[in-house]
Amino acid sequence: MEVVGKPDTRNLIVSQNSDKSLISHRKSRWHVACNSFAWMPCTPAGTHNKEATMRQLKSLLLGTALAFATTVSAMAAPITGSFDITGLFQAENNAGINVAFNQATAIDFCAAVTGECITDPGVGTGTGAFQVNNASADNTFGITDGQMGTVKDFVFSPFTTVADFFKIGDLSFDLTAIENSSFGTGNFQFLILTGTGVFSREGYDDTAGTFSFTGQTNGVDTTGTFTFSGASAAVPVPEPASLALFSAGLLGLGLVRRNRRKAA
C-alpha cells in the first residue's frame, strides 16, 4: 500500500494500486478520542453504549409503570353495602328434632318465606328461602328489595365453615365463623347468631363481611321468623391504577429534566 500526498489530518489519500479506485479522506479529520479518521464528529468509544443503555432503561421503567397501571386498572373493586333478609325457620337439635331455641344446635330454613314451613330432612342439610329487605341504595351486591334468595341449613354448635351459605343472584356468602346466644322474654324466645365470612360476586374482589341472625318465636311454636342482616367490611383504599399512572408521570418529568440539564 502506497501513501500519496502530504500525510496530515487535512489531506490524506490512500491507494492500493493504480488500477483500483482511490479512497479519499481529504475532508476527514483525525479524532483523538476515537484514534481514527471520521467524516463526522466522533463520539468517544462507549458513549453509544451508555446512551443506548439509558434509553433502554427509560423505556423499561416507563413500560413497567404503564404495564402495572394497565394490570391494576383491570383489578376488580371490593363489594360494598348492607342489607336485611327475612324468612321462616325451625330450630333443631343434633337428632333433627324441632326444639325450643335455647336447646337448638342447628337451623332448618323453610322452603317459603310465608305460610306453612316445609323443611328438608336431616340435620344441617337442605336449603330454604328468604326475601331481601332494606338493601342500601349504594350497594354493589347487585340486589334489590323484594328479591328472593336461597340459604343453606346448618349446624352452629359445633360449627364448621359453610361454603355458599346464601345466594342472591350472582352474590354468594361463605360463612367462616360464628357465635351464638339464646334467651327468652316472657312467652317469647330469641336466638341470635353473629359471625363473619366472605362475599363473592363476578367482577368484584372477594370481600370480608359480617352477618347477624336473629330468630324469634312465641314460645309455643317451633317455627319462627328470622331477620338476617349482612354487610361488607370493605375498607376504602387509593386506586392503584391512579397511583401507578401518577408515578409514571413523575418518572417521565424527572427524565426530561435530567436531559435538559445535560444539554445545558
PDB file of C-alpha atoms in Angstrom:
ATOM      1  CA  MET A   1       0.000   0.000   0.000  1.00  0.00           C
ATOM      2  CA  GLU A   2       1.361   3.401  -1.006  1.00  0.00           C
ATOM      3  CA  VAL A   3       0.719   6.672   0.688  1.00  0.00           C
ATOM      4  CA  VAL A   4       0.457   9.650  -1.700  1.00  0.00           C
ATOM      5  CA  GLY A   5       0.286  13.267  -0.709  1.00  0.00           C
ATOM      6  CA  LYS A   6       1.005  15.014   2.489  1.00  0.00           C
ATOM      7  CA  PRO A   7       0.166  12.681   5.422  1.00  0.00           C
ATOM      8  CA  ASP A   8      -1.645  15.124   7.634  1.00  0.00           C
ATOM      9  CA  THR A   9      -5.135  15.253   9.125  1.00  0.00           C
ATOM     10  CA  ARG A  10      -6.403  17.628   6.441  1.00  0.00           C
ATOM     11  CA  ASN A  11      -5.243  15.994   3.190  1.00  0.00           C
ATOM     12  CA  LEU A  12      -4.719  12.247   3.145  1.00  0.00           C
ATOM     13  CA  ILE A  13      -5.092   9.999   0.053  1.00  0.00           C
ATOM     14  CA  VAL A  14      -4.683   6.259   0.340  1.00  0.00           C
ATOM     15  CA  SER A  15      -4.388   3.947  -2.696  1.00  0.00           C
ATOM     16  CA  GLN A  16      -3.524   0.307  -3.052  1.00  0.00           C
ATOM     17  CA  ASN A  17      -2.909   0.029  -6.829  1.00  0.00           C
ATOM     18  CA  SER A  18      -3.008   2.470  -9.703  1.00  0.00           C
ATOM     19  CA  ASP A  19      -5.777   0.458 -11.405  1.00  0.00           C
ATOM     20  CA  LYS A  20      -8.016   0.488  -8.347  1.00  0.00           C
ATOM     21  CA  SER A  21     -10.240   3.256  -7.171  1.00  0.00           C
ATOM     22  CA  LEU A  22      -8.877   5.699  -4.668  1.00  0.00           C
ATOM     23  CA  ILE A  23     -10.313   6.053  -1.248  1.00  0.00           C
ATOM     24  CA  SER A  24     -10.198   9.718  -0.404  1.00  0.00           C
ATOM     25  CA  HIS A  25     -10.162  11.107   3.094  1.00  0.00           C
ATOM     26  CA  ARG A  26      -9.349  14.690   2.212  1.00  0.00           C
ATOM     27  CA  LYS A  27     -12.197  16.053   4.265  1.00  0.00           C
ATOM     28  CA  SER A  28     -11.892  13.622   7.110  1.00  0.00           C
ATOM     29  CA  ARG A  29     -10.295  14.628  10.375  1.00  0.00           C
ATOM     30  CA  TRP A  30      -8.263  12.769  12.894  1.00  0.00           C
ATOM     31  CA  HIS A  31     -10.196  12.335  16.106  1.00  0.00           C
ATOM     32  CA  VAL A  32      -8.014  11.695  19.077  1.00  0.00           C
ATOM     33  CA  ALA A  33     -10.852  10.312  21.206  1.00  0.00           C
ATOM     34  CA  CYS A  34     -11.587   7.645  18.610  1.00  0.00           C
ATOM     35  CA  ASN A  35      -7.989   7.202  17.390  1.00  0.00           C
ATOM     36  CA  SER A  36      -9.204   7.208  13.761  1.00  0.00           C
ATOM     37  CA  PHE A  37     -10.335   9.314  10.797  1.00  0.00           C
ATOM     38  CA  ALA A  38     -14.023  10.055  10.526  1.00  0.00           C
ATOM     39  CA  TRP A  39     -16.234  12.106   8.238  1.00  0.00           C
ATOM     40  CA  MET A  40     -18.471  13.265  11.069  1.00  0.00           C
ATOM     41  CA  PRO A  41     -17.587  14.427  14.576  1.00  0.00           C
ATOM     42  CA  CYS A  42     -16.548  11.391  16.551  1.00  0.00           C
ATOM     43  CA  THR A  43     -18.274  10.032  19.625  1.00  0.00           C
ATOM     44  CA  PRO A  44     -15.823   8.511  22.100  1.00  0.00           C
ATOM     45  CA  ALA A  45     -15.929   4.758  22.439  1.00  0.00           C
ATOM     46  CA  GLY A  46     -18.518   3.570  24.950  1.00  0.00           C
ATOM     47  CA  THR A  47     -20.730   6.671  24.667  1.00  0.00           C
ATOM     48  CA  HIS A  48     -23.160   4.996  22.275  1.00  0.00           C
ATOM     49  CA  ASN A  49     -23.428   2.045  24.625  1.00  0.00           C
ATOM     50  CA  LYS A  50     -24.161   4.318  27.584  1.00  0.00           C
ATOM     51  CA  GLU A  51     -26.796   6.268  25.673  1.00  0.00           C
ATOM     52  CA  ALA A  52     -28.385   3.076  24.385  1.00  0.00           C
ATOM     53  CA  THR A  53     -28.424   1.670  27.911  1.00  0.00           C
ATOM     54  CA  MET A  54     -30.069   4.825  29.256  1.00  0.00           C
ATOM     55  CA  ARG A  55     -32.698   4.736  26.519  1.00  0.00           C
ATOM     56  CA  GLN A  56     -33.426   1.089  27.251  1.00  0.00           C
ATOM     57  CA  LEU A  57     -33.624   1.809  30.982  1.00  0.00           C
ATOM     58  CA  LYS A  58     -36.061   4.686  30.417  1.00  0.00           C
ATOM     59  CA  SER A  59     -38.216   2.542  28.159  1.00  0.00           C
ATOM     60  CA  LEU A  60     -38.130  -0.292  30.666  1.00  0.00           C
ATOM     61  CA  LEU A  61     -39.129   1.925  33.582  1.00  0.00           C
ATOM     62  CA  LEU A  62     -41.921   3.639  31.678  1.00  0.00           C
ATOM     63  CA  GLY A  63     -43.075   0.348  30.199  1.00  0.00           C
ATOM     64  CA  THR A  64     -43.127  -1.300  33.598  1.00  0.00           C
ATOM     65  CA  ALA A  65     -45.111   1.548  35.147  1.00  0.00           C
ATOM     66  CA  LEU A  66     -47.628   1.576  32.301  1.00  0.00           C
ATOM     67  CA  ALA A  67     -47.915  -2.203  32.348  1.00  0.00           C
ATOM     68  CA  PHE A  68     -48.560  -2.088  36.096  1.00  0.00           C
ATOM     69  CA  ALA A  69     -51.179   0.610  35.583  1.00  0.00           C
ATOM     70  CA  THR A  70     -52.892  -1.484  32.930  1.00  0.00           C
ATOM     71  CA  THR A  71     -52.836  -4.555  35.145  1.00  0.00           C
ATOM     72  CA  VAL A  72     -54.206  -2.903  38.279  1.00  0.00           C
ATOM     73  CA  SER A  73     -56.809  -0.961  36.329  1.00  0.00           C
ATOM     74  CA  ALA A  74     -58.256  -4.341  35.374  1.00  0.00           C
ATOM     75  CA  MET A  75     -58.447  -5.389  39.012  1.00  0.00           C
ATOM     76  CA  ALA A  76     -61.951  -5.539  40.474  1.00  0.00           C
ATOM     77  CA  ALA A  77     -63.312  -3.348  43.270  1.00  0.00           C
ATOM     78  CA  PRO A  78     -64.456  -4.630  46.676  1.00  0.00           C
ATOM     79  CA  ILE A  79     -68.123  -5.375  47.331  1.00  0.00           C
ATOM     80  CA  THR A  80     -69.809  -2.720  49.479  1.00  0.00           C
ATOM     81  CA  GLY A  81     -73.186  -2.126  51.113  1.00  0.00           C
ATOM     82  CA  SER A  82     -75.610  -3.699  53.589  1.00  0.00           C
ATOM     83  CA  PHE A  83     -78.994  -5.431  53.533  1.00  0.00           C
ATOM     84  CA  ASP A  84     -81.564  -7.383  55.573  1.00  0.00           C
ATOM     85  CA  ILE A  85     -83.274 -10.643  54.631  1.00  0.00           C
ATOM     86  CA  THR A  86     -86.286 -12.299  56.259  1.00  0.00           C
ATOM     87  CA  GLY A  87     -87.944 -15.714  56.232  1.00  0.00           C
ATOM     88  CA  LEU A  88     -89.121 -18.685  58.301  1.00  0.00           C
ATOM     89  CA  PHE A  89     -87.078 -21.321  60.108  1.00  0.00           C
ATOM     90  CA  GLN A  90     -87.190 -24.080  62.717  1.00  0.00           C
ATOM     91  CA  ALA A  91     -84.665 -24.701  65.479  1.00  0.00           C
ATOM     92  CA  GLU A  92     -83.356 -28.266  65.701  1.00  0.00           C
ATOM     93  CA  ASN A  93     -81.159 -30.368  67.959  1.00  0.00           C
ATOM     94  CA  ASN A  94     -78.488 -32.839  66.827  1.00  0.00           C
ATOM     95  CA  ALA A  95     -81.142 -35.504  66.220  1.00  0.00           C
ATOM     96  CA  GLY A  96     -83.028 -33.258  63.768  1.00  0.00           C
ATOM     97  CA  ILE A  97     -85.959 -32.738  66.158  1.00  0.00           C
ATOM     98  CA  ASN A  98     -87.618 -29.336  66.375  1.00  0.00           C
ATOM     99  CA  VAL A  99     -86.888 -27.900  69.815  1.00  0.00           C
ATOM    100  CA  ALA A 100     -87.046 -24.669  71.748  1.00  0.00           C
ATOM    101  CA  PHE A 101     -84.463 -22.090  70.746  1.00  0.00           C
ATOM    102  CA  ASN A 102     -82.473 -22.467  73.963  1.00  0.00           C
ATOM    103  CA  GLN A 103     -81.975 -26.181  73.169  1.00  0.00           C
ATOM    104  CA  ALA A 104     -81.135 -25.744  69.491  1.00  0.00           C
ATOM    105  CA  THR A 105     -77.835 -26.604  67.796  1.00  0.00           C
ATOM    106  CA  ALA A 106     -78.966 -26.251  64.165  1.00  0.00           C
ATOM    107  CA  ILE A 107     -81.106 -24.093  61.892  1.00  0.00           C
ATOM    108  CA  ASP A 108     -83.556 -25.566  59.386  1.00  0.00           C
ATOM    109  CA  PHE A 109     -84.811 -22.915  56.968  1.00  0.00           C
ATOM    110  CA  CYS A 110     -88.295 -23.179  55.478  1.00  0.00           C
ATOM    111  CA  ALA A 111     -88.932 -23.530  51.727  1.00  0.00           C
ATOM    112  CA  ALA A 112     -91.142 -20.399  51.629  1.00  0.00           C
ATOM    113  CA  VAL A 113     -90.929 -17.044  53.390  1.00  0.00           C
ATOM    114  CA  THR A 114     -94.602 -17.123  54.446  1.00  0.00           C
ATOM    115  CA  GLY A 115     -97.238 -19.751  55.176  1.00  0.00           C
ATOM    116  CA  GLU A 116     -96.548 -23.341  56.169  1.00  0.00           C
ATOM    117  CA  CYS A 117     -92.972 -24.263  56.987  1.00  0.00           C
ATOM    118  CA  ILE A 118     -91.734 -27.096  54.821  1.00  0.00           C
ATOM    119  CA  THR A 119     -88.174 -28.220  55.502  1.00  0.00           C
ATOM    120  CA  ASP A 120     -85.715 -30.774  54.182  1.00  0.00           C
ATOM    121  CA  PRO A 121     -84.968 -33.893  56.263  1.00  0.00           C
ATOM    122  CA  GLY A 122     -81.635 -34.282  58.037  1.00  0.00           C
ATOM    123  CA  VAL A 123     -79.678 -32.093  60.416  1.00  0.00           C
ATOM    124  CA  GLY A 124     -77.932 -29.154  58.748  1.00  0.00           C
ATOM    125  CA  THR A 125     -78.806 -30.290  55.219  1.00  0.00           C
ATOM    126  CA  GLY A 126     -81.042 -28.835  52.537  1.00  0.00           C
ATOM    127  CA  THR A 127     -81.913 -25.213  51.754  1.00  0.00           C
ATOM    128  CA  GLY A 128     -84.555 -22.624  52.491  1.00  0.00           C
ATOM    129  CA  ALA A 129     -85.772 -19.339  51.019  1.00  0.00           C
ATOM    130  CA  PHE A 130     -85.537 -15.713  52.072  1.00  0.00           C
ATOM    131  CA  GLN A 131     -86.535 -12.275  50.838  1.00  0.00           C
ATOM    132  CA  VAL A 132     -84.329  -9.165  50.665  1.00  0.00           C
ATOM    133  CA  ASN A 133     -85.345  -6.056  52.596  1.00  0.00           C
ATOM    134  CA  ASN A 134     -83.644  -2.706  53.233  1.00  0.00           C
ATOM    135  CA  ALA A 135     -80.815  -3.080  50.711  1.00  0.00           C
ATOM    136  CA  SER A 136     -78.631   0.015  50.896  1.00  0.00           C
ATOM    137  CA  ALA A 137     -79.043   2.320  47.914  1.00  0.00           C
ATOM    138  CA  ASP A 138     -75.328   2.436  47.096  1.00  0.00           C
ATOM    139  CA  ASN A 139     -74.665  -1.306  47.471  1.00  0.00           C
ATOM    140  CA  THR A 140     -72.593  -3.235  44.933  1.00  0.00           C
ATOM    141  CA  PHE A 141     -74.138  -6.559  45.972  1.00  0.00           C
ATOM    142  CA  GLY A 142     -76.332  -6.310  42.894  1.00  0.00           C
ATOM    143  CA  ILE A 143     -79.503  -6.881  44.927  1.00  0.00           C
ATOM    144  CA  THR A 144     -82.786  -5.019  45.435  1.00  0.00           C
ATOM    145  CA  ASP A 145     -85.643  -5.111  47.944  1.00  0.00           C
ATOM    146  CA  GLY A 146     -88.105  -7.936  47.338  1.00  0.00           C
ATOM    147  CA  GLN A 147     -85.534 -10.148  45.610  1.00  0.00           C
ATOM    148  CA  MET A 148     -85.584 -13.833  46.617  1.00  0.00           C
ATOM    149  CA  GLY A 149     -82.579 -15.946  47.542  1.00  0.00           C
ATOM    150  CA  THR A 150     -81.608 -19.350  48.937  1.00  0.00           C
ATOM    151  CA  VAL A 151     -79.880 -20.171  52.222  1.00  0.00           C
ATOM    152  CA  LYS A 152     -78.380 -23.447  53.461  1.00  0.00           C
ATOM    153  CA  ASP A 153     -79.471 -25.222  56.623  1.00  0.00           C
ATOM    154  CA  PHE A 154     -76.531 -25.521  59.015  1.00  0.00           C
ATOM    155  CA  VAL A 155     -75.307 -26.674  62.393  1.00  0.00           C
ATOM    156  CA  PHE A 156     -74.000 -23.839  64.538  1.00  0.00           C
ATOM    157  CA  SER A 157     -72.899 -25.904  67.540  1.00  0.00           C
ATOM    158  CA  PRO A 158     -70.363 -27.268  66.819  1.00  0.00           C
ATOM    159  CA  PHE A 159     -69.780 -25.003  63.831  1.00  0.00           C
ATOM    160  CA  THR A 160     -67.911 -25.728  60.606  1.00  0.00           C
ATOM    161  CA  THR A 161     -67.454 -23.427  57.610  1.00  0.00           C
ATOM    162  CA  VAL A 162     -70.443 -23.294  55.257  1.00  0.00           C
ATOM    163  CA  ALA A 163     -69.489 -22.589  51.632  1.00  0.00           C
ATOM    164  CA  ASP A 164     -72.113 -20.622  49.659  1.00  0.00           C
ATOM    165  CA  PHE A 165     -74.128 -20.200  52.818  1.00  0.00           C
ATOM    166  CA  PHE A 166     -76.580 -17.996  50.973  1.00  0.00           C
ATOM    167  CA  LYS A 167     -77.003 -16.814  47.389  1.00  0.00           C
ATOM    168  CA  ILE A 168     -78.856 -13.883  45.862  1.00  0.00           C
ATOM    169  CA  GLY A 169     -78.486 -13.607  42.102  1.00  0.00           C
ATOM    170  CA  ASP A 170     -74.734 -13.789  41.411  1.00  0.00           C
ATOM    171  CA  LEU A 171     -73.840 -12.839  45.000  1.00  0.00           C
ATOM    172  CA  SER A 172     -72.766 -15.566  47.436  1.00  0.00           C
ATOM    173  CA  PHE A 173     -71.513 -15.614  51.011  1.00  0.00           C
ATOM    174  CA  ASP A 174     -69.218 -18.169  52.671  1.00  0.00           C
ATOM    175  CA  LEU A 175     -69.841 -18.379  56.422  1.00  0.00           C
ATOM    176  CA  THR A 176     -66.483 -18.911  58.136  1.00  0.00           C
ATOM    177  CA  ALA A 177     -67.019 -18.089  61.833  1.00  0.00           C
ATOM    178  CA  ILE A 178     -69.988 -17.830  64.182  1.00  0.00           C
ATOM    179  CA  GLU A 179     -71.024 -17.049  67.750  1.00  0.00           C
ATOM    180  CA  ASN A 180     -74.426 -17.846  69.220  1.00  0.00           C
ATOM    181  CA  SER A 181     -76.664 -16.941  72.129  1.00  0.00           C
ATOM    182  CA  SER A 182     -80.304 -17.503  73.064  1.00  0.00           C
ATOM    183  CA  PHE A 183     -82.637 -16.011  75.641  1.00  0.00           C
ATOM    184  CA  GLY A 184     -86.303 -15.657  76.473  1.00  0.00           C
ATOM    185  CA  THR A 185     -88.515 -12.746  77.469  1.00  0.00           C
ATOM    186  CA  GLY A 186     -91.927 -13.757  78.797  1.00  0.00           C
ATOM    187  CA  ASN A 187     -93.574 -16.001  76.200  1.00  0.00           C
ATOM    188  CA  PHE A 188     -91.040 -15.097  73.514  1.00  0.00           C
ATOM    189  CA  GLN A 189     -87.769 -16.828  72.710  1.00  0.00           C
ATOM    190  CA  PHE A 190     -84.865 -15.404  70.788  1.00  0.00           C
ATOM    191  CA  LEU A 191     -81.879 -16.982  69.075  1.00  0.00           C
ATOM    192  CA  ILE A 192     -79.046 -14.713  67.985  1.00  0.00           C
ATOM    193  CA  LEU A 193     -76.159 -15.786  65.783  1.00  0.00           C
ATOM    194  CA  THR A 194     -73.376 -13.448  64.716  1.00  0.00           C
ATOM    195  CA  GLY A 195     -70.450 -14.245  62.508  1.00  0.00           C
ATOM    196  CA  THR A 196     -68.129 -13.365  59.681  1.00  0.00           C
ATOM    197  CA  GLY A 197     -67.424 -14.636  56.201  1.00  0.00           C
ATOM    198  CA  VAL A 198     -66.578 -13.672  52.630  1.00  0.00           C
ATOM    199  CA  PHE A 199     -68.793 -12.169  49.929  1.00  0.00           C
ATOM    200  CA  SER A 200     -68.142 -13.182  46.318  1.00  0.00           C
ATOM    201  CA  ARG A 201     -69.528 -11.771  43.090  1.00  0.00           C
ATOM    202  CA  GLU A 202     -68.423 -11.933  39.472  1.00  0.00           C
ATOM    203  CA  GLY A 203     -66.391  -8.845  38.548  1.00  0.00           C
ATOM    204  CA  TYR A 204     -65.565  -7.898  42.147  1.00  0.00           C
ATOM    205  CA  ASP A 205     -62.873  -8.778  44.651  1.00  0.00           C
ATOM    206  CA  ASP A 206     -63.791 -11.285  47.334  1.00  0.00           C
ATOM    207  CA  THR A 207     -64.716  -9.103  50.304  1.00  0.00           C
ATOM    208  CA  ALA A 208     -64.866  -9.796  54.037  1.00  0.00           C
ATOM    209  CA  GLY A 209     -68.332  -9.420  55.506  1.00  0.00           C
ATOM    210  CA  THR A 210     -70.356  -9.711  58.690  1.00  0.00           C
ATOM    211  CA  PHE A 211     -73.796 -11.115  59.446  1.00  0.00           C
ATOM    212  CA  SER A 212     -76.267 -11.169  62.290  1.00  0.00           C
ATOM    213  CA  PHE A 213     -79.120 -13.689  62.517  1.00  0.00           C
ATOM    214  CA  THR A 214     -81.998 -13.032  64.894  1.00  0.00           C
ATOM    215  CA  GLY A 215     -84.760 -15.623  65.225  1.00  0.00           C
ATOM    216  CA  GLN A 216     -87.835 -15.321  67.382  1.00  0.00           C
ATOM    217  CA  THR A 217     -90.943 -17.334  68.232  1.00  0.00           C
ATOM    218  CA  ASN A 218     -93.933 -17.058  70.538  1.00  0.00           C
ATOM    219  CA  GLY A 219     -92.592 -19.755  72.854  1.00  0.00           C
ATOM    220  CA  VAL A 220     -95.155 -22.313  71.743  1.00  0.00           C
ATOM    221  CA  ASP A 221     -94.488 -22.907  68.057  1.00  0.00           C
ATOM    222  CA  THR A 222     -91.150 -24.335  66.995  1.00  0.00           C
ATOM    223  CA  THR A 223     -91.356 -22.339  63.769  1.00  0.00           C
ATOM    224  CA  GLY A 224     -90.222 -18.752  63.966  1.00  0.00           C
ATOM    225  CA  THR A 225     -89.314 -15.789  61.818  1.00  0.00           C
ATOM    226  CA  PHE A 226     -85.773 -14.592  61.325  1.00  0.00           C
ATOM    227  CA  THR A 227     -84.045 -11.412  60.299  1.00  0.00           C
ATOM    228  CA  PHE A 228     -80.622 -11.773  58.775  1.00  0.00           C
ATOM    229  CA  SER A 229     -78.513  -8.642  58.384  1.00  0.00           C
ATOM    230  CA  GLY A 230     -75.435  -8.660  56.181  1.00  0.00           C
ATOM    231  CA  ALA A 231     -72.796  -6.030  55.480  1.00  0.00           C
ATOM    232  CA  SER A 232     -69.439  -5.872  53.792  1.00  0.00           C
ATOM    233  CA  ALA A 233     -66.321  -4.986  55.739  1.00  0.00           C
ATOM    234  CA  ALA A 234     -64.534  -3.394  52.772  1.00  0.00           C
ATOM    235  CA  VAL A 235     -62.013  -0.665  53.633  1.00  0.00           C
ATOM    236  CA  PRO A 236     -61.589   2.101  51.001  1.00  0.00           C
ATOM    237  CA  VAL A 237     -58.050   2.264  49.583  1.00  0.00           C
ATOM    238  CA  PRO A 238     -56.408   4.537  46.960  1.00  0.00           C
ATOM    239  CA  GLU A 239     -56.882   3.371  43.394  1.00  0.00           C
ATOM    240  CA  PRO A 240     -53.695   1.510  42.425  1.00  0.00           C
ATOM    241  CA  ALA A 241     -54.148   2.446  38.768  1.00  0.00           C
ATOM    242  CA  SER A 242     -54.155   6.154  39.585  1.00  0.00           C
ATOM    243  CA  LEU A 243     -51.061   5.774  41.767  1.00  0.00           C
ATOM    244  CA  ALA A 244     -49.212   3.906  39.024  1.00  0.00           C
ATOM    245  CA  LEU A 245     -50.048   6.500  36.364  1.00  0.00           C
ATOM    246  CA  PHE A 246     -49.023   9.297  38.718  1.00  0.00           C
ATOM    247  CA  SER A 247     -45.685   7.569  39.375  1.00  0.00           C
ATOM    248  CA  ALA A 248     -45.126   7.085  35.658  1.00  0.00           C
ATOM    249  CA  GLY A 249     -45.791  10.782  35.100  1.00  0.00           C
ATOM    250  CA  LEU A 250     -43.272  11.792  37.771  1.00  0.00           C
ATOM    251  CA  LEU A 251     -40.715   9.440  36.256  1.00  0.00           C
ATOM    252  CA  GLY A 252     -41.199  10.997  32.827  1.00  0.00           C
ATOM    253  CA  LEU A 253     -40.824  14.527  34.217  1.00  0.00           C
ATOM    254  CA  GLY A 254     -37.658  13.510  36.057  1.00  0.00           C
ATOM    255  CA  LEU A 255     -36.070  12.090  32.910  1.00  0.00           C
ATOM    256  CA  VAL A 256     -36.948  15.171  30.859  1.00  0.00           C
ATOM    257  CA  ARG A 257     -35.470  17.498  33.481  1.00  0.00           C
ATOM    258  CA  ARG A 258     -32.305  15.414  33.640  1.00  0.00           C
ATOM    259  CA  ASN A 259     -31.871  15.552  29.863  1.00  0.00           C
ATOM    260  CA  ARG A 260     -32.326  19.330  29.845  1.00  0.00           C
ATOM    261  CA  ARG A 261     -29.626  19.756  32.467  1.00  0.00           C
ATOM    262  CA  LYS A 262     -27.237  17.638  30.402  1.00  0.00           C
ATOM    263  CA  ALA A 263     -27.978  19.687  27.284  1.00  0.00           C
ATOM    264  CA  ALA A 264     -27.306  22.915  29.192  1.00  0.00           C
TER     265      ALA A 264
END
